[in-house]
Coordinates of N, CA and C in Angstrom, one line a residue:
M1 N -44.0 -57.1 -86.6 CA -45.2 -57.3 -85.6 C -45.1 -57.2 -83.8
K2 N -46.1 -56.7 -83.8 CA -45.7 -56.7 -82.3 C -46.4 -58.3 -81.8
K3 N -45.2 -58.2 -80.9 CA -45.3 -59.8 -80.0 C -46.7 -60.0 -79.0
L4 N -47.3 -61.5 -79.2 CA -48.5 -61.5 -78.5 C -47.6 -61.7 -77.0
L5 N -48.1 -61.3 -75.5 CA -48.1 -61.2 -74.6 C -47.5 -62.6 -74.1
P6 N -47.4 -63.2 -73.1 CA -47.3 -64.3 -72.8 C -48.9 -64.5 -72.1
F7 N -48.8 -64.0 -71.2 CA -50.3 -63.8 -70.3 C -51.4 -63.9 -71.2
K8 N -51.5 -63.2 -72.4 CA -52.6 -62.8 -73.1 C -52.6 -63.7 -74.0
A9 N -51.8 -64.8 -74.6 CA -51.1 -66.2 -74.7 C -52.5 -67.0 -74.3
I10 N -51.8 -67.4 -72.8 CA -52.5 -67.9 -71.8 C -53.9 -67.8 -71.4
F11 N -54.2 -66.2 -71.7 CA -55.4 -65.9 -71.4 C -56.9 -66.3 -72.7
L12 N -55.8 -66.7 -73.7 CA -56.7 -66.8 -75.2 C -57.2 -68.6 -74.8
F13 N -55.7 -68.8 -74.5 CA -55.9 -70.1 -74.6 C -57.2 -70.8 -73.7
L14 N -56.6 -70.2 -72.5 CA -58.3 -70.9 -71.6 C -59.5 -70.4 -71.9
L15 N -59.2 -69.0 -72.9 CA -60.7 -68.6 -73.0 C -61.4 -69.8 -74.2
I16 N -60.5 -70.4 -74.8 CA -60.5 -71.5 -76.1 C -61.0 -72.9 -75.4
S17 N -60.1 -73.0 -74.5 CA -60.8 -73.9 -73.6 C -62.0 -74.1 -72.6
L18 N -62.8 -73.6 -72.2 CA -63.5 -73.0 -71.3 C -64.7 -73.1 -72.8
F19 N -64.3 -72.9 -74.0 CA -65.4 -72.8 -74.7 C -65.6 -74.5 -75.0
M20 N -64.2 -74.9 -75.4 CA -64.6 -76.6 -75.8 C -65.1 -77.2 -75.0
L21 N -64.8 -77.3 -73.5 CA -65.2 -78.3 -72.5 C -66.9 -77.8 -72.2
T22 N -67.2 -76.6 -72.3 CA -68.3 -76.1 -72.3 C -69.6 -76.8 -73.2
S23 N -68.9 -76.7 -74.9 CA -69.7 -77.4 -76.2 C -69.5 -78.8 -75.7
L24 N -68.3 -79.6 -75.1 CA -68.2 -80.9 -75.2 C -69.0 -81.6 -74.0
S25 N -69.2 -80.7 -73.3 CA -70.5 -81.2 -72.1 C -71.8 -81.0 -72.5
S26 N -72.5 -80.0 -73.1 CA -73.4 -80.1 -73.8 C -73.9 -81.1 -74.9
L27 N -72.9 -81.8 -75.3 CA -72.9 -82.5 -76.4 C -72.7 -83.9 -75.4
S28 N -72.5 -84.6 -74.6 CA -72.1 -85.4 -73.6 C -73.6 -86.3 -72.9
G29 N -74.3 -84.6 -72.9 CA -75.9 -85.4 -71.8 C -75.7 -85.5 -71.2
A30 N -76.4 -85.9 -70.5 CA -76.7 -86.9 -69.2 C -75.8 -88.5 -69.3
Q31 N -75.5 -88.2 -70.3 CA -75.0 -90.2 -71.0 C -73.7 -90.7 -69.8
S32 N -73.6 -91.4 -69.2 CA -72.3 -91.9 -68.4 C -71.3 -92.3 -69.4
I33 N -70.0 -91.4 -69.7 CA -68.6 -91.8 -70.9 C -67.8 -92.6 -69.8
P34 N -67.2 -93.3 -70.0 CA -66.2 -94.4 -69.4 C -64.7 -93.3 -69.9
W35 N -64.1 -93.6 -69.1 CA -62.7 -92.7 -68.5 C -60.9 -93.7 -69.4
E36 N -60.5 -93.2 -69.8 CA -59.2 -94.4 -69.9 C -58.1 -93.6 -70.0
Y37 N -56.5 -94.4 -69.7 CA -55.3 -93.6 -69.5 C -54.7 -93.9 -70.1
Y38 N -53.6 -93.5 -71.1 CA -52.9 -93.9 -72.5 C -51.5 -92.9 -71.4
S39 N -50.7 -94.6 -71.4 CA -48.8 -93.6 -70.6 C -48.0 -93.8 -72.6
K40 N -47.2 -92.6 -72.4 CA -46.5 -92.7 -73.4 C -45.1 -92.3 -73.4
Y41 N -44.0 -93.3 -73.9 CA -43.0 -92.3 -73.9 C -42.1 -92.5 -75.1
K42 N -41.3 -91.7 -75.3 CA -40.7 -91.3 -76.6 C -39.4 -91.0 -76.2
I43 N -38.8 -91.7 -77.3 CA -37.1 -90.8 -77.4 C -36.5 -90.5 -78.9
V44 N -36.1 -89.6 -79.0 CA -36.3 -88.7 -80.5 C -34.1 -88.4 -80.6
V45 N -34.1 -88.7 -81.3 CA -32.5 -88.8 -81.7 C -32.6 -88.6 -83.3
P46 N -31.8 -86.8 -83.1 CA -31.5 -85.8 -84.2 C -30.3 -86.7 -84.9
F47 N -30.2 -86.4 -86.4 CA -29.2 -86.5 -87.4 C -29.2 -85.6 -88.4
S48 N -28.3 -86.1 -89.1 CA -28.0 -85.0 -90.6 C -28.7 -86.0 -91.5
C49 N -29.1 -85.6 -92.8 CA -29.9 -86.2 -93.8 C -29.3 -85.6 -95.2
G50 N -28.0 -85.4 -95.3 CA -27.3 -84.1 -96.8 C -27.3 -82.9 -95.8
N51 N -28.0 -82.4 -96.8 CA -27.9 -80.7 -96.0 C -29.3 -80.3 -94.9
L52 N -30.0 -81.6 -94.7 CA -31.4 -81.2 -93.8 C -31.1 -81.8 -92.8
A53 N -32.3 -81.3 -91.9 CA -32.1 -82.2 -90.4 C -33.2 -83.2 -90.4
A54 N -32.6 -84.6 -89.7 CA -33.4 -85.3 -89.5 C -33.8 -85.8 -88.0
K55 N -34.7 -86.8 -87.9 CA -34.6 -87.7 -86.6 C -35.3 -88.6 -86.9
L56 N -34.6 -89.2 -85.6 CA -35.1 -90.9 -85.9 C -36.0 -91.0 -84.5
S57 N -37.2 -91.3 -84.4 CA -38.4 -91.5 -83.0 C -38.6 -93.1 -82.7
F58 N -38.7 -93.1 -81.3 CA -39.6 -94.8 -80.8 C -40.1 -94.5 -79.9
K59 N -41.5 -95.0 -79.4 CA -42.5 -94.7 -78.7 C -42.8 -95.7 -77.8
V60 N -43.3 -96.2 -77.1 CA -44.0 -96.6 -76.3 C -45.4 -96.6 -75.5
E61 N -46.4 -97.2 -76.0 CA -47.9 -96.4 -75.7 C -48.1 -97.5 -74.9
A62 N -48.9 -97.6 -73.8 CA -49.6 -98.9 -72.7 C -51.1 -97.8 -72.2
R63 N -52.5 -98.5 -73.0 CA -53.5 -97.9 -72.6 C -54.2 -99.3 -72.2
F64 N -55.1 -98.7 -70.7 CA -55.8 -98.9 -69.9 C -57.0 -98.3 -69.8
R65 N -58.4 -99.3 -69.4 CA -59.7 -99.2 -69.0 C -60.2 -99.7 -68.0
D66 N -61.0 -99.8 -67.8 CA -61.5 -100.2 -66.6 C -60.0 -101.1 -65.4
N67 N -59.2 -100.1 -65.1 CA -58.9 -101.0 -64.2 C -57.9 -102.0 -64.7
A68 N -58.1 -102.2 -66.3 CA -57.4 -103.2 -66.9 C -56.1 -102.9 -68.4
H69 N -55.4 -103.6 -68.5 CA -54.3 -102.9 -69.9 C -54.8 -104.1 -71.1
Y70 N -55.3 -103.2 -71.6 CA -55.8 -104.2 -73.1 C -55.0 -103.4 -74.2
Y71 N -53.6 -102.7 -74.4 CA -54.0 -102.5 -75.4 C -52.3 -101.7 -75.8
N72 N -51.1 -102.3 -76.8 CA -49.9 -101.8 -76.6 C -49.8 -101.0 -78.5
K73 N -49.0 -100.0 -78.5 CA -48.2 -99.5 -80.0 C -46.5 -99.0 -79.4
I74 N -46.0 -99.4 -80.3 CA -44.5 -99.2 -80.3 C -44.6 -98.7 -82.3
P75 N -44.5 -96.6 -82.3 CA -44.3 -96.8 -83.1 C -42.5 -96.0 -84.1
V76 N -42.2 -97.0 -84.7 CA -40.6 -96.3 -84.7 C -40.5 -95.6 -86.6
G77 N -39.6 -94.0 -86.9 CA -40.0 -94.1 -87.6 C -38.4 -92.9 -88.2
I78 N -38.7 -92.4 -89.2 CA -37.8 -91.2 -88.8 C -38.7 -90.4 -90.2
S79 N -37.8 -88.8 -89.6 CA -39.1 -87.7 -90.6 C -38.1 -86.8 -90.7
V80 N -37.8 -86.4 -91.7 CA -36.7 -85.4 -92.4 C -37.3 -83.6 -92.1
K81 N -37.0 -82.6 -92.0 CA -37.5 -81.1 -92.1 C -36.9 -80.7 -93.1
V82 N -37.6 -80.5 -94.3 CA -37.7 -80.2 -95.4 C -37.0 -78.4 -95.6
N83 N -38.0 -77.3 -95.1 CA -37.8 -76.5 -95.1 C -38.4 -75.7 -93.1
N84 N -38.6 -74.8 -93.6 CA -38.9 -74.1 -92.3 C -40.3 -74.2 -91.7
H85 N -40.5 -74.6 -92.9 CA -42.3 -74.6 -92.5 C -42.7 -76.5 -92.7
W86 N -42.2 -77.8 -93.3 CA -42.9 -79.2 -93.7 C -41.3 -79.6 -93.3
E87 N -41.9 -80.8 -93.2 CA -41.7 -81.7 -92.5 C -42.5 -82.9 -92.9
V88 N -41.6 -83.9 -93.2 CA -42.1 -85.2 -94.1 C -41.4 -86.4 -93.3
G89 N -42.3 -87.1 -93.2 CA -41.4 -88.5 -92.3 C -42.5 -90.2 -92.6
L90 N -41.9 -91.0 -91.9 CA -42.4 -92.7 -92.8 C -42.2 -93.5 -91.6
F91 N -43.7 -94.4 -91.1 CA -43.1 -94.8 -89.6 C -44.2 -96.0 -90.0
Y92 N -43.2 -96.7 -88.7 CA -44.1 -98.8 -88.8 C -44.6 -98.4 -87.2
A93 N -45.8 -99.2 -86.9 CA -45.8 -99.5 -85.7 C -46.4 -100.7 -85.3
L94 N -45.7 -101.8 -84.4 CA -46.9 -102.6 -84.0 C -48.1 -102.4 -83.3
K95 N -49.0 -102.6 -83.5 CA -49.8 -103.1 -82.1 C -50.5 -104.4 -81.8
N96 N -50.3 -104.3 -80.4 CA -50.9 -105.4 -79.2 C -52.4 -104.9 -79.2
K97 N -53.5 -105.4 -79.6 CA -55.0 -105.1 -78.7 C -55.5 -107.3 -77.9
K98 N -56.0 -106.6 -76.8 CA -55.8 -108.2 -76.0 C -57.7 -108.3 -76.2
N99 N -58.1 -109.7 -76.6 CA -59.3 -110.1 -77.1 C -59.3 -111.0 -75.8
K100 N -60.1 -111.1 -75.2 CA -60.2 -112.6 -74.4 C -59.2 -112.5 -73.4
S101 N -59.0 -113.7 -73.6 CA -57.8 -114.3 -73.5 C -56.1 -114.4 -73.2
H102 N -56.1 -113.6 -74.9 CA -55.3 -113.4 -75.8 C -54.5 -111.9 -76.3
W103 N -53.4 -111.9 -77.1 CA -53.2 -110.7 -77.2 C -53.4 -110.7 -79.1
D104 N -53.8 -110.0 -79.9 CA -53.3 -110.0 -81.0 C -52.7 -109.0 -81.4
N105 N -51.9 -109.4 -82.6 CA -51.0 -108.4 -83.2 C -51.5 -107.9 -83.8
Y106 N -50.9 -106.6 -84.5 CA -51.2 -105.7 -86.0 C -50.4 -104.9 -85.9
H107 N -50.1 -105.1 -87.9 CA -49.3 -104.3 -88.0 C -49.6 -103.1 -89.0
L108 N -48.8 -101.3 -88.6 CA -49.2 -101.3 -90.4 C -47.9 -99.3 -90.0
I109 N -47.8 -99.2 -91.2 CA -47.3 -98.2 -92.0 C -47.6 -96.9 -92.1
W110 N -47.1 -96.0 -92.4 CA -47.7 -94.6 -92.3 C -47.0 -93.9 -93.3
P111 N -46.5 -93.0 -94.3 CA -46.5 -91.7 -94.7 C -46.8 -90.6 -93.6
E112 N -46.2 -90.0 -93.9 CA -46.7 -88.1 -93.0 C -46.2 -87.1 -93.6
A113 N -46.8 -85.9 -93.2 CA -46.1 -84.5 -93.6 C -47.1 -83.3 -92.9
T114 N -46.1 -82.8 -92.3 CA -46.8 -81.8 -91.1 C -46.1 -80.1 -91.3
F115 N -47.4 -79.7 -91.4 CA -47.1 -78.1 -91.6 C -46.9 -77.3 -90.1
H116 N -46.0 -76.3 -90.1 CA -45.5 -75.7 -88.9 C -45.8 -74.1 -89.5
A117 N -46.4 -73.2 -88.6 CA -46.6 -72.0 -88.9 C -46.6 -71.1 -87.2
S118 N -46.0 -70.3 -87.2 CA -46.2 -69.3 -86.0 C -46.7 -67.6 -86.1
L119 N -47.1 -67.4 -85.3 CA -47.5 -66.4 -84.9 C -47.7 -65.6 -83.7
S120 N -46.1 -64.9 -83.6 CA -45.5 -64.7 -82.3 C -45.3 -65.3 -81.0
S121 N -46.5 -65.3 -80.1 CA -46.4 -66.9 -79.3 C -47.3 -67.9 -79.6
I122 N -47.8 -68.1 -81.3 CA -49.0 -68.9 -81.2 C -48.1 -70.0 -82.3
A123 N -48.0 -70.7 -82.1 CA -47.8 -72.0 -83.1 C -48.8 -73.0 -83.7
I124 N -49.0 -73.1 -84.8 CA -50.1 -73.9 -85.4 C -49.0 -75.0 -86.2
D125 N -49.5 -76.3 -85.8 CA -48.6 -77.8 -86.6 C -50.4 -78.3 -87.1
D126 N -49.8 -78.6 -88.7 CA -51.5 -79.3 -89.2 C -50.1 -80.8 -89.4
R127 N -51.0 -81.6 -89.0 CA -50.3 -83.4 -89.8 C -51.1 -83.8 -90.6
Q128 N -50.2 -84.4 -91.7 CA -51.4 -85.3 -92.5 C -50.9 -85.9 -92.9
R129 N -51.7 -87.6 -92.3 CA -51.3 -89.1 -92.1 C -52.0 -89.8 -93.0
F130 N -51.0 -91.0 -93.7 CA -52.2 -91.5 -94.4 C -51.9 -93.9 -93.6
E131 N -52.4 -94.0 -93.5 CA -52.0 -95.2 -92.6 C -52.4 -96.6 -93.2
L132 N -51.6 -97.7 -93.4 CA -51.8 -98.5 -94.2 C -52.0 -99.5 -93.2
H133 N -53.0 -100.0 -92.7 CA -53.7 -101.0 -91.9 C -53.2 -102.8 -92.4
L134 N -52.1 -102.8 -92.4 CA -51.8 -104.3 -93.3 C -52.7 -105.4 -92.4
T135 N -52.7 -105.6 -91.6 CA -52.9 -106.7 -91.0 C -54.8 -107.1 -91.5
D136 N -55.6 -106.3 -91.2 CA -57.1 -105.3 -91.4 C -57.0 -105.5 -92.6
R137 N -55.9 -105.1 -93.6 CA -56.2 -104.6 -95.0 C -57.0 -103.1 -94.9
D138 N -57.0 -102.5 -94.5 CA -57.6 -101.2 -94.6 C -56.5 -99.6 -94.6
Q139 N -57.1 -98.6 -94.9 CA -56.6 -97.9 -94.3 C -57.5 -96.4 -93.9
R140 N -56.6 -95.6 -93.7 CA -57.1 -94.5 -92.7 C -56.2 -92.7 -93.1
Y141 N -56.8 -92.2 -93.5 CA -56.5 -90.9 -93.5 C -56.6 -90.0 -92.3
R142 N -55.8 -89.4 -91.4 CA -55.8 -88.7 -90.1 C -55.2 -87.6 -90.6
N143 N -55.8 -86.5 -89.7 CA -55.8 -84.5 -89.8 C -55.8 -84.5 -88.5
F144 N -55.0 -83.8 -87.9 CA -54.3 -83.4 -86.4 C -53.8 -81.6 -87.1
L145 N -54.6 -81.0 -86.2 CA -54.7 -79.5 -86.2 C -54.0 -79.5 -84.5
R146 N -53.3 -78.9 -84.7 CA -52.4 -78.3 -82.8 C -52.4 -76.4 -82.8
I147 N -53.1 -76.0 -81.8 CA -52.3 -74.7 -81.6 C -51.7 -74.9 -80.6
K148 N -50.5 -74.0 -80.1 CA -49.9 -73.6 -79.0 C -49.6 -72.9 -78.8
F149 N -49.7 -72.4 -77.2 CA -49.3 -71.1 -76.3 C -48.4 -71.2 -75.7
S150 N -47.5 -70.5 -76.2 CA -45.6 -70.4 -75.6 C -46.2 -69.0 -74.1
A151 N -45.2 -69.7 -73.2 CA -45.3 -69.0 -72.0 C -43.9 -69.3 -71.5
L152 N -44.1 -68.7 -70.5 CA -42.5 -68.8 -69.7 C -40.9 -69.3 -70.3
N153 N -41.0 -68.5 -71.6 CA -39.9 -69.0 -72.5 C -39.6 -70.1 -72.9
G154 N -41.1 -70.5 -73.5 CA -41.4 -71.8 -74.0 C -41.0 -73.4 -72.7
K155 N -41.0 -73.2 -72.1 CA -40.9 -74.1 -71.0 C -42.4 -74.5 -70.9
L156 N -43.4 -73.7 -70.7 CA -45.0 -73.9 -70.3 C -45.2 -73.7 -71.8
I157 N -46.5 -75.1 -72.2 CA -46.8 -74.2 -73.7 C -48.1 -75.6 -73.8
P158 N -49.3 -74.3 -72.8 CA -50.9 -74.8 -73.4 C -51.0 -75.3 -74.9
W159 N -52.1 -76.2 -75.3 CA -52.8 -76.2 -76.3 C -53.6 -76.8 -76.6
I160 N -54.1 -76.6 -77.4 CA -56.0 -77.2 -78.3 C -55.5 -77.7 -79.4
G161 N -56.4 -79.2 -79.6 CA -56.0 -79.8 -80.6 C -57.7 -80.6 -81.1
N162 N -57.8 -81.0 -82.6 CA -58.7 -81.8 -82.9 C -57.9 -82.5 -84.2
E163 N -58.2 -84.2 -84.0 CA -58.1 -84.9 -85.2 C -59.2 -85.2 -85.4
A164 N -59.5 -85.6 -86.8 CA -60.4 -86.5 -87.6 C -59.8 -87.6 -88.3
R165 N -60.8 -88.9 -88.1 CA -60.2 -89.9 -88.6 C -61.0 -90.4 -90.2
Y166 N -60.3 -90.8 -90.8 CA -61.0 -91.1 -92.3 C -61.0 -92.5 -92.9
F167 N -62.4 -93.5 -92.6 CA -61.6 -94.9 -92.7 C -62.3 -95.5 -94.4
F168 N -61.3 -95.5 -95.2 CA -61.5 -95.8 -96.6 C -62.8 -96.8 -96.5
K169 N -62.2 -97.8 -95.9 CA -63.4 -99.1 -96.1 C -64.5 -98.7 -95.9
R170 N -64.8 -98.0 -95.0 CA -66.4 -97.4 -94.0 C -67.1 -96.0 -95.1
K171 N -65.8 -95.7 -95.3 CA -66.2 -94.8 -96.7 C -66.2 -93.4 -95.6
Q172 N -66.2 -93.3 -94.9 CA -66.7 -92.1 -93.7 C -66.1 -91.3 -92.8
I173 N -65.7 -90.6 -92.4 CA -65.3 -90.1 -91.2 C -66.0 -91.0 -89.8
A174 N -65.0 -91.7 -89.0 CA -65.6 -92.8 -87.9 C -65.0 -92.5 -86.7
M175 N -64.0 -91.4 -86.6 CA -63.4 -91.3 -85.4 C -63.3 -89.9 -85.4
N176 N -63.2 -89.5 -84.2 CA -63.0 -87.7 -84.2 C -62.3 -87.7 -82.4
E177 N -61.6 -86.4 -82.2 CA -60.7 -86.5 -81.0 C -60.3 -84.7 -80.8
V178 N -60.6 -84.2 -79.4 CA -60.7 -82.9 -79.4 C -59.9 -83.1 -77.9
F179 N -58.6 -82.6 -78.3 CA -57.6 -82.1 -77.4 C -57.4 -81.3 -76.0
I180 N -57.4 -80.9 -75.1 CA -56.4 -79.7 -74.1 C -55.4 -80.0 -73.3
G181 N -54.6 -79.6 -73.4 CA -52.9 -80.3 -73.1 C -52.6 -78.7 -72.5
L182 N -51.8 -79.5 -72.1 CA -50.4 -78.2 -71.6 C -48.4 -79.4 -71.5
I183 N -47.8 -78.6 -72.4 CA -46.2 -79.2 -72.3 C -45.9 -78.6 -71.2
F184 N -44.9 -79.4 -70.5 CA -43.9 -78.6 -69.6 C -42.5 -79.0 -70.0
K185 N -41.8 -78.1 -70.1 CA -40.0 -78.4 -70.4 C -39.4 -78.0 -69.1
P186 N -39.0 -78.5 -68.6 CA -38.4 -78.2 -66.9 C -36.8 -78.4 -67.8
Y187 N -36.4 -78.8 -68.7 CA -34.9 -78.8 -69.1 C -34.8 -79.6 -70.7
T188 N -33.8 -79.0 -71.4 CA -34.0 -79.0 -72.4 C -34.4 -80.4 -73.4
P189 N -33.8 -81.4 -72.7 CA -33.7 -82.4 -73.7 C -35.4 -83.1 -73.3
L190 N -35.6 -82.8 -72.5 CA -37.1 -83.6 -71.9 C -38.3 -82.3 -71.3
S191 N -39.4 -83.2 -72.1 CA -40.7 -82.5 -72.2 C -41.7 -83.5 -71.3
L192 N -42.4 -83.1 -70.9 CA -43.9 -83.9 -70.4 C -45.1 -83.2 -70.9
N193 N -45.7 -83.9 -71.6 CA -46.8 -83.6 -72.0 C -48.3 -84.4 -71.7
V194 N -48.9 -83.7 -70.7 CA -49.9 -83.9 -70.2 C -51.8 -83.6 -70.7
F195 N -52.5 -84.0 -71.1 CA -53.7 -83.7 -72.1 C -54.9 -84.4 -71.8
Y196 N -56.0 -84.1 -71.9 CA -57.4 -84.3 -71.9 C -57.9 -84.5 -73.5
D197 N -57.9 -86.1 -73.7 CA -58.9 -86.3 -75.0 C -59.9 -87.2 -75.1
Y198 N -61.4 -86.3 -75.7 CA -62.3 -86.3 -76.0 C -62.8 -87.1 -77.0
R199 N -63.0 -88.1 -77.1 CA -63.0 -89.3 -78.3 C -64.3 -89.6 -78.0
T200 N -64.9 -89.6 -79.8 CA -65.9 -90.3 -80.5 C -65.8 -91.2 -81.2
V201 N -66.0 -92.8 -81.4 CA -66.1 -93.5 -82.2 C -67.4 -93.7 -83.1
K202 N -67.5 -93.7 -84.3 CA -68.9 -93.8 -84.9 C -68.6 -95.6 -85.4
K203 N -69.6 -96.3 -84.2 CA -70.1 -97.9 -84.4 C -71.2 -98.0 -85.2
Q204 N -71.7 -99.0 -85.8 CA -72.7 -99.8 -86.3 C -73.8 -98.8 -85.9
A205 N -74.7 -98.4 -87.4 CA -76.1 -98.0 -86.9 C -76.0 -96.6 -86.6
N206 N -75.0 -96.4 -87.2 CA -74.8 -94.4 -87.0 C -74.7 -94.2 -85.5
R207 N -74.2 -95.1 -85.0 CA -74.1 -94.3 -83.6 C -72.9 -94.1 -82.9
W208 N -72.4 -93.3 -82.3 CA -71.4 -92.6 -81.9 C -71.3 -93.8 -80.1
E209 N -70.1 -93.5 -79.7 CA -70.0 -93.8 -78.5 C -68.6 -93.1 -78.1
S210 N -68.6 -92.3 -77.4 CA -67.6 -91.3 -76.3 C -66.7 -91.8 -75.5
A211 N -65.6 -91.4 -74.9 CA -64.7 -91.4 -74.3 C -63.9 -90.5 -73.5
N212 N -63.8 -90.0 -72.4 CA -62.9 -89.5 -71.4 C -61.5 -90.0 -71.7
V213 N -60.4 -89.5 -72.1 CA -59.0 -90.0 -72.0 C -58.2 -89.1 -71.4
I214 N -57.5 -89.5 -70.3 CA -56.2 -88.9 -69.5 C -55.4 -89.3 -70.6
Q215 N -54.3 -89.0 -71.4 CA -52.8 -89.2 -71.9 C -51.8 -88.8 -71.0
T216 N -50.9 -89.1 -71.1 CA -49.8 -88.6 -70.5 C -48.5 -89.0 -71.4
Q217 N -47.7 -88.2 -72.2 CA -46.1 -88.3 -72.9 C -45.2 -87.8 -72.2
V218 N -44.1 -88.3 -71.8 CA -42.8 -88.1 -71.8 C -41.8 -88.8 -72.9
T219 N -41.1 -87.1 -73.3 CA -40.5 -87.7 -74.4 C -39.0 -86.8 -74.2
Y220 N -37.5 -87.7 -74.4 CA -36.6 -87.8 -74.2 C -35.5 -87.0 -76.0
S221 N -34.9 -86.0 -76.0 CA -34.2 -85.9 -76.9 C -32.9 -85.4 -77.0
F222 N -32.6 -86.4 -78.0 CA -30.8 -86.2 -77.4 C -30.0 -85.0 -78.6

């Protein structure tokens, strides 16, 4: 199969991104949409699980809105590469949410399975996640689809994605996120992922609220 040239992959990414941004702009209309910022730091430690490649991951996330820190999340988990296309994992996370003058703690665990596929300079990830929110006694299903466009020998990776969340207690899809981002790998162990996230959340009376989110994630892999 003829390899897709990097500049063609970048052009395709820009074309799709322009279409997505235009669509999001038309959806938002004249309403004022707030901005948020998420800061994430992740450490990945690979190891062997029998004949399979595995990795331990630890992440710290902080969220900011209206010039205030309102949310923390600390996930830790193990994932195993089953074959060239499938990876499965099990994770636990502690969340802290600010409620007026105090912070509330939440616990959740989840199994997940991710399908990987590639076509020349384009890679596709499709992640299925089933979250058990222990504190809220709720369950959520999340589907995250991402398309990556590799350039500069994999040091620069533009990407687009979408994640939908189904809330079992409410029996409906009550959250959706559209992503446009760029992964920069200055050298092998380190990567920086900077991306825009257009988030919509379904509130009471079927009313949707939107937010513009800028996210950054620094990942170090041993």
